[in-house]
Amino acid sequence: MRVPLSWLREYVDLPATETGRDVQAKLISAGLEVETVEQLGDGLKGPLVVGRVLTIEELDGFKKPIRFCTVDVGTANGTGEPQEIVCGARNFAVGDKVVVVLPGAVLPGGFAIAARQTYGRTSHGMICSSDELGMGDDGTHGIIVLPPETEVGKDAIELLELVDEVLDIAVTANRGDCLSIRGVARETAIAYGLPLRDPALLDVPGPNAFGYPVQVSDPLGCDRFTARTVIGLSPEARSPIWLQRRLQKVGMRPISLAVDVTNYVMMELGQPLHAYDRNLVQGTIGVRRAAEGEKIVTLDGAERKLHAEDLVITDDRGPIGLAGVMGGANTEIADHDAAENGANSTTDVVIEAAHFDAVAIARTARRHKLSSEASRRFERGVDPQAAAAAAQRTVDLLVLLAGGTAEAGVTEVIAPSAPHTITVAANHPDRVAGVEYGRETVVRRLQEVGCDVYGQDELLVTVPSWRPDLLEQNDLAEEVIRLEGYENLPSTLPKPPAGRGLTHRQRLHRRVGRALAGAGYVEAPNYPFVGEQVFDQLGLAADDPARRVVRLTNPLNDEEPALRTSLLPGLLGALRRNDGRGAHDLALFETGLVFLPREEQGIAGHLPVDRRPTDAELAALNAVLPEQPRHVAVVLAGAREQAGWWGKGRPADWADAVEAGRAVAREAGAELIVRSGQYGPWHPGRCAELVVVADGTEQVVGHAGELHPRVLKALGLPARTCAMELDLDALEQVGDGTPQAPGISTFPVATQDVALVVDKPVPAAEVEAALREGAGELLEAIRLFDVYENAAQLGEDKKSLAYALRFRAGDRTLTVEEASAARDAAVALAGERTGAVLRG
């Protein structure tokens, strides 16, 4: 929300010395997030005056149209003679009043103006556009043409209000009241302890039987509808400069008088309004839910197919507007420019000021991807009591600025409702904040925000209509605390009970993160949302369980409406973005939850808030939630070891992904079996299946290796990208988290090397497992240090695997015979299970 300081001062008598920065500090202290203070006209220096175009000479011989103009600027140039100016714009004519900047002036951005030779003439200044003056979009994209009655020679800096300060406030979803000058002025008045001149306090006539007919068929969707009629608007009437400038300062573009007035009142009071051309509305205005498949063309020219939950404004023909979102094109106000193109100018308007259900408007806006200033306010909460005042304010401005006549008829359709009341202990804010405010302070602060407060120790608080976010006693406590100043709360550290710390699971997660970070991986957390097309890109089978997802009812992004079943889509997306930005050597990891739907779907009940839920209630809630195991995944691309004076380096490959899985398993105290596998996105010949043994049964807990080239192409990933994903919860269940001190022997090690020839398809992991089992308890370590293939020496489809076996006993020095016997036993078992024979 952009708030001009000059507009704010109309409702709060701020000290003249207060700057935008001062107001920013006060509002931030009161809990509003004022992001920036924009200095409009910063560096602007006159003379900048109003001029009247006397003559225009078209200059030929140039690539673009150029005009040599003489402009009457009165005595502002010191001579009274016409000012000669070269200009390329085409949207002004002889006799028009324009804004002229004279030599010696400085425009925003430090652009100094001086007489200069251009296009064969001398230009003594400039005829200005809104962009050159930093005014914002005025819809013309050309020279500013002022009203004919504007005085020649008048100071344009003052006329156009070019110097101002604008506060840009990031309004949270619960503070819809601050999406208006009125709401921010109320907060400013409270912060400074000054009175507020409420612009909504107007004399409003009561409803009568002569108003425009309105029929509300859905009182839950629309609990208040006010209609007023103004006739006889002048087709020639334009929005005055002050009105246009205020709209530009808050970030809106002036369009036409009737539309500008409704936008102005919306920004002033926070009540969205809509003006219908009365001559285009046929019959009674109605409010109802749309019929499924009904269509409407909105003001943006798009035809929209309506949903049965959409709230619409209708006449006898059907929908004429999406309630609270955007009006329809069939009742659009026609301005003077449209009339010049053959349309009839709008002279009679029906003004709508209504209050709609916030949830209905929010869903309609998202369903049609049509966020507007009106929907933004309705979905955050609009003051229902302000509708009549906003309609009256609109009527008054149209009568004043367009010479219209307000009809006596006033329509108000209201669904009866009682004000919201909250019972709260007078010392409740004290208990929440840990600060003793006292009853008087609590009552005063609540009254400042507009509450009616009665009672002594137990307060009965009636919430004002403009604060629908105040629902229960903690909301009232927050109001007291923020207005007394968050900075005044004492800083105290919580004192946890002795003997409590991280759980075993939390310690494991931290150990895994530290291990992967120590191995050179960078943690890259991602959003847990995916689009189901990613499963096709990953090459998952049609019946793969990972394709069963939990879909969100109200997703943040329609392209990612489901919760992830794997960490890889997010990690691979992060790798792709980083690679596209020039970081080609990447090693990323993430630990996080995945979401697996249960076979039987249930509906979660509501937990109590006045006490701790029982274990049974929590269990019932967890029973209907999706299963949420924690996974760990890594992705690699580019160089794993950099080249330098120490060597050539090497690229990341499938073995690095497998080693990352082993590192995670070591931290969990689990024994990981690595064997050849095939699954989804991994290359069939370079995929390892990661297995653990649980209760005597093998369980696949993940995969690692190089991704398939088709997956790399579909996802736009670098060549030879590798990945690993593991079920960390499954590792925790089979692992032994007891710290194991390494055994240190005082006796020497005996090393035996063996080279075994096996068929090429035989996995090295199977040979290693057989050697380990056959060697027995004396084997301390085994390492594969060479793989050799040579058809001439070994034969076709054969390979040689060379292993280093380390033997050691804890109580003696091994003899050569003992070490050789253990080696021979290992080779024998390997030969029996895999067909391995000693090489050579």
mmCIF file of C-alpha atoms in Angstrom, residues 617-741:
data_model
loop_
_atom_site.group_PDB
_atom_site.id
_atom_site.type_symbol
_atom_site.label_atom_id
_atom_site.label_comp_id
_atom_site.label_asym_id
_atom_site.label_seq_id
_atom_site.Cartn_x
_atom_site.Cartn_y
_atom_site.Cartn_z
ATOM 1 C CA GLU A 617 -6.879 -37.239 19.673
ATOM 2 C CA LEU A 618 -3.371 -36.772 18.301
ATOM 3 C CA ALA A 619 -3.259 -40.395 17.148
ATOM 4 C CA ALA A 620 -6.610 -39.984 15.354
ATOM 5 C CA LEU A 621 -5.274 -36.879 13.614
ATOM 6 C CA ASN A 622 -2.032 -38.587 12.585
ATOM 7 C CA ALA A 623 -3.977 -41.576 11.284
ATOM 8 C CA VAL A 624 -5.561 -39.510 8.492
ATOM 9 C CA LEU A 625 -2.448 -37.538 7.589
ATOM 10 C CA PRO A 626 -0.251 -38.819 4.761
ATOM 11 C CA GLU A 627 2.809 -40.829 5.719
ATOM 12 C CA GLN A 628 5.773 -38.466 5.931
ATOM 13 C CA PRO A 629 9.112 -40.315 5.988
ATOM 14 C CA ARG A 630 12.277 -38.238 5.938
ATOM 15 C CA HIS A 631 14.552 -38.771 2.961
ATOM 16 C CA VAL A 632 18.068 -37.619 2.141
ATOM 17 C CA ALA A 633 19.220 -36.990 -1.424
ATOM 18 C CA VAL A 634 22.291 -35.664 -3.233
ATOM 19 C CA VAL A 635 22.883 -34.530 -6.833
ATOM 20 C CA LEU A 636 26.247 -33.960 -8.519
ATOM 21 C CA ALA A 637 27.454 -32.519 -11.809
ATOM 22 C CA GLY A 638 30.714 -31.202 -13.244
ATOM 23 C CA ALA A 639 34.060 -31.686 -11.505
ATOM 24 C CA ARG A 640 34.195 -33.589 -8.225
ATOM 25 C CA GLU A 641 37.876 -32.775 -7.782
ATOM 26 C CA GLN A 642 39.292 -29.615 -9.315
ATOM 27 C CA ALA A 643 42.337 -29.651 -11.571
ATOM 28 C CA GLY A 644 45.429 -27.745 -10.476
ATOM 29 C CA TRP A 645 49.142 -28.043 -9.866
ATOM 30 C CA TRP A 646 48.355 -31.133 -7.792
ATOM 31 C CA GLY A 647 46.817 -33.042 -10.684
ATOM 32 C CA LYS A 648 44.213 -33.254 -13.404
ATOM 33 C CA GLY A 649 41.185 -33.526 -11.124
ATOM 34 C CA ARG A 650 38.235 -35.719 -12.038
ATOM 35 C CA PRO A 651 34.546 -35.400 -12.893
ATOM 36 C CA ALA A 652 31.768 -36.528 -10.590
ATOM 37 C CA ASP A 653 30.504 -40.007 -11.396
ATOM 38 C CA TRP A 654 28.128 -42.676 -10.146
ATOM 39 C CA ALA A 655 30.617 -43.899 -7.524
ATOM 40 C CA ASP A 656 30.461 -40.528 -5.751
ATOM 41 C CA ALA A 657 26.677 -40.831 -5.449
ATOM 42 C CA VAL A 658 27.060 -44.349 -4.028
ATOM 43 C CA GLU A 659 29.700 -43.156 -1.557
ATOM 44 C CA ALA A 660 27.312 -40.419 -0.373
ATOM 45 C CA GLY A 661 24.817 -43.179 0.456
ATOM 46 C CA ARG A 662 27.455 -45.118 2.349
ATOM 47 C CA ALA A 663 28.399 -41.969 4.299
ATOM 48 C CA VAL A 664 24.772 -41.495 5.371
ATOM 49 C CA ALA A 665 24.512 -45.164 6.389
ATOM 50 C CA ARG A 666 27.676 -44.895 8.502
ATOM 51 C CA GLU A 667 26.193 -41.969 10.415
ATOM 52 C CA ALA A 668 23.052 -44.028 11.061
ATOM 53 C CA GLY A 669 25.084 -47.039 12.198
ATOM 54 C CA ALA A 670 23.459 -49.170 9.488
ATOM 55 C CA GLU A 671 25.095 -51.699 7.208
ATOM 56 C CA LEU A 672 24.293 -50.783 3.610
ATOM 57 C CA ILE A 673 24.327 -53.412 0.886
ATOM 58 C CA VAL A 674 25.183 -51.964 -2.532
ATOM 59 C CA ARG A 675 24.304 -53.963 -5.612
ATOM 60 C CA SER A 676 23.394 -53.417 -9.239
ATOM 61 C CA GLY A 677 19.837 -52.211 -9.766
ATOM 62 C CA GLN A 678 17.477 -50.454 -12.140
ATOM 63 C CA TYR A 679 14.923 -47.785 -11.274
ATOM 64 C CA GLY A 680 13.211 -44.768 -12.827
ATOM 65 C CA PRO A 681 15.557 -41.890 -13.594
ATOM 66 C CA TRP A 682 18.853 -43.784 -13.244
ATOM 67 C CA HIS A 683 20.901 -45.197 -16.106
ATOM 68 C CA PRO A 684 20.273 -48.986 -16.132
ATOM 69 C CA GLY A 685 23.981 -49.868 -16.298
ATOM 70 C CA ARG A 686 25.083 -47.268 -13.755
ATOM 71 C CA CYS A 687 22.469 -47.612 -11.030
ATOM 72 C CA ALA A 688 23.109 -49.044 -7.585
ATOM 73 C CA GLU A 689 20.345 -50.452 -5.424
ATOM 74 C CA LEU A 690 20.828 -49.575 -1.757
ATOM 75 C CA VAL A 691 19.588 -52.275 0.587
ATOM 76 C CA VAL A 692 19.434 -52.873 4.342
ATOM 77 C CA VAL A 693 18.446 -55.992 6.282
ATOM 78 C CA ALA A 694 15.523 -55.471 8.685
ATOM 79 C CA ASP A 695 14.282 -58.404 10.785
ATOM 80 C CA GLY A 696 16.111 -60.806 8.510
ATOM 81 C CA THR A 697 14.482 -59.407 5.363
ATOM 82 C CA GLU A 698 16.194 -57.289 2.749
ATOM 83 C CA GLN A 699 14.591 -53.879 2.222
ATOM 84 C CA VAL A 700 15.416 -51.499 -0.645
ATOM 85 C CA VAL A 701 15.850 -48.045 0.893
ATOM 86 C CA GLY A 702 17.179 -46.075 -2.061
ATOM 87 C CA HIS A 703 19.124 -45.843 -5.275
ATOM 88 C CA ALA A 704 22.273 -44.088 -6.436
ATOM 89 C CA GLY A 705 24.158 -43.635 -9.668
ATOM 90 C CA GLU A 706 24.172 -41.730 -12.928
ATOM 91 C CA LEU A 707 20.917 -40.418 -14.372
ATOM 92 C CA HIS A 708 19.582 -41.618 -17.701
ATOM 93 C CA PRO A 709 20.376 -39.384 -20.735
ATOM 94 C CA ARG A 710 16.636 -39.130 -21.508
ATOM 95 C CA VAL A 711 16.028 -37.717 -18.027
ATOM 96 C CA LEU A 712 18.887 -35.238 -18.452
ATOM 97 C CA LYS A 713 17.403 -34.027 -21.736
ATOM 98 C CA ALA A 714 13.853 -33.777 -20.375
ATOM 99 C CA LEU A 715 14.940 -31.762 -17.331
ATOM 100 C CA GLY A 716 17.654 -29.703 -19.062
ATOM 101 C CA LEU A 717 20.439 -31.041 -16.827
ATOM 102 C CA PRO A 718 24.201 -31.193 -17.474
ATOM 103 C CA ALA A 719 25.668 -34.344 -18.987
ATOM 104 C CA ARG A 720 26.572 -37.193 -16.619
ATOM 105 C CA THR A 721 24.559 -35.775 -13.713
ATOM 106 C CA CYS A 722 24.479 -38.226 -10.781
ATOM 107 C CA ALA A 723 22.061 -38.571 -7.888
ATOM 108 C CA MET A 724 21.318 -40.555 -4.737
ATOM 109 C CA GLU A 725 18.179 -40.768 -2.597
ATOM 110 C CA LEU A 726 17.713 -42.752 0.622
ATOM 111 C CA ASP A 727 14.909 -43.311 3.107
ATOM 112 C CA LEU A 728 16.583 -41.874 6.198
ATOM 113 C CA ASP A 729 13.867 -43.118 8.555
ATOM 114 C CA ALA A 730 14.384 -46.693 7.358
ATOM 115 C CA LEU A 731 18.126 -46.379 8.001
ATOM 116 C CA GLU A 732 17.440 -45.063 11.491
ATOM 117 C CA GLN A 733 15.224 -48.063 12.297
ATOM 118 C CA VAL A 734 17.858 -50.662 11.347
ATOM 119 C CA GLY A 735 20.883 -48.675 12.503
ATOM 120 C CA ASP A 736 22.656 -48.777 15.828
ATOM 121 C CA GLY A 737 23.133 -45.261 17.057
ATOM 122 C CA THR A 738 25.492 -46.318 19.858
ATOM 123 C CA PRO A 739 28.871 -44.657 19.281
ATOM 124 C CA GLN A 740 31.478 -47.269 18.426
ATOM 125 C CA ALA A 741 35.081 -46.607 19.343
#
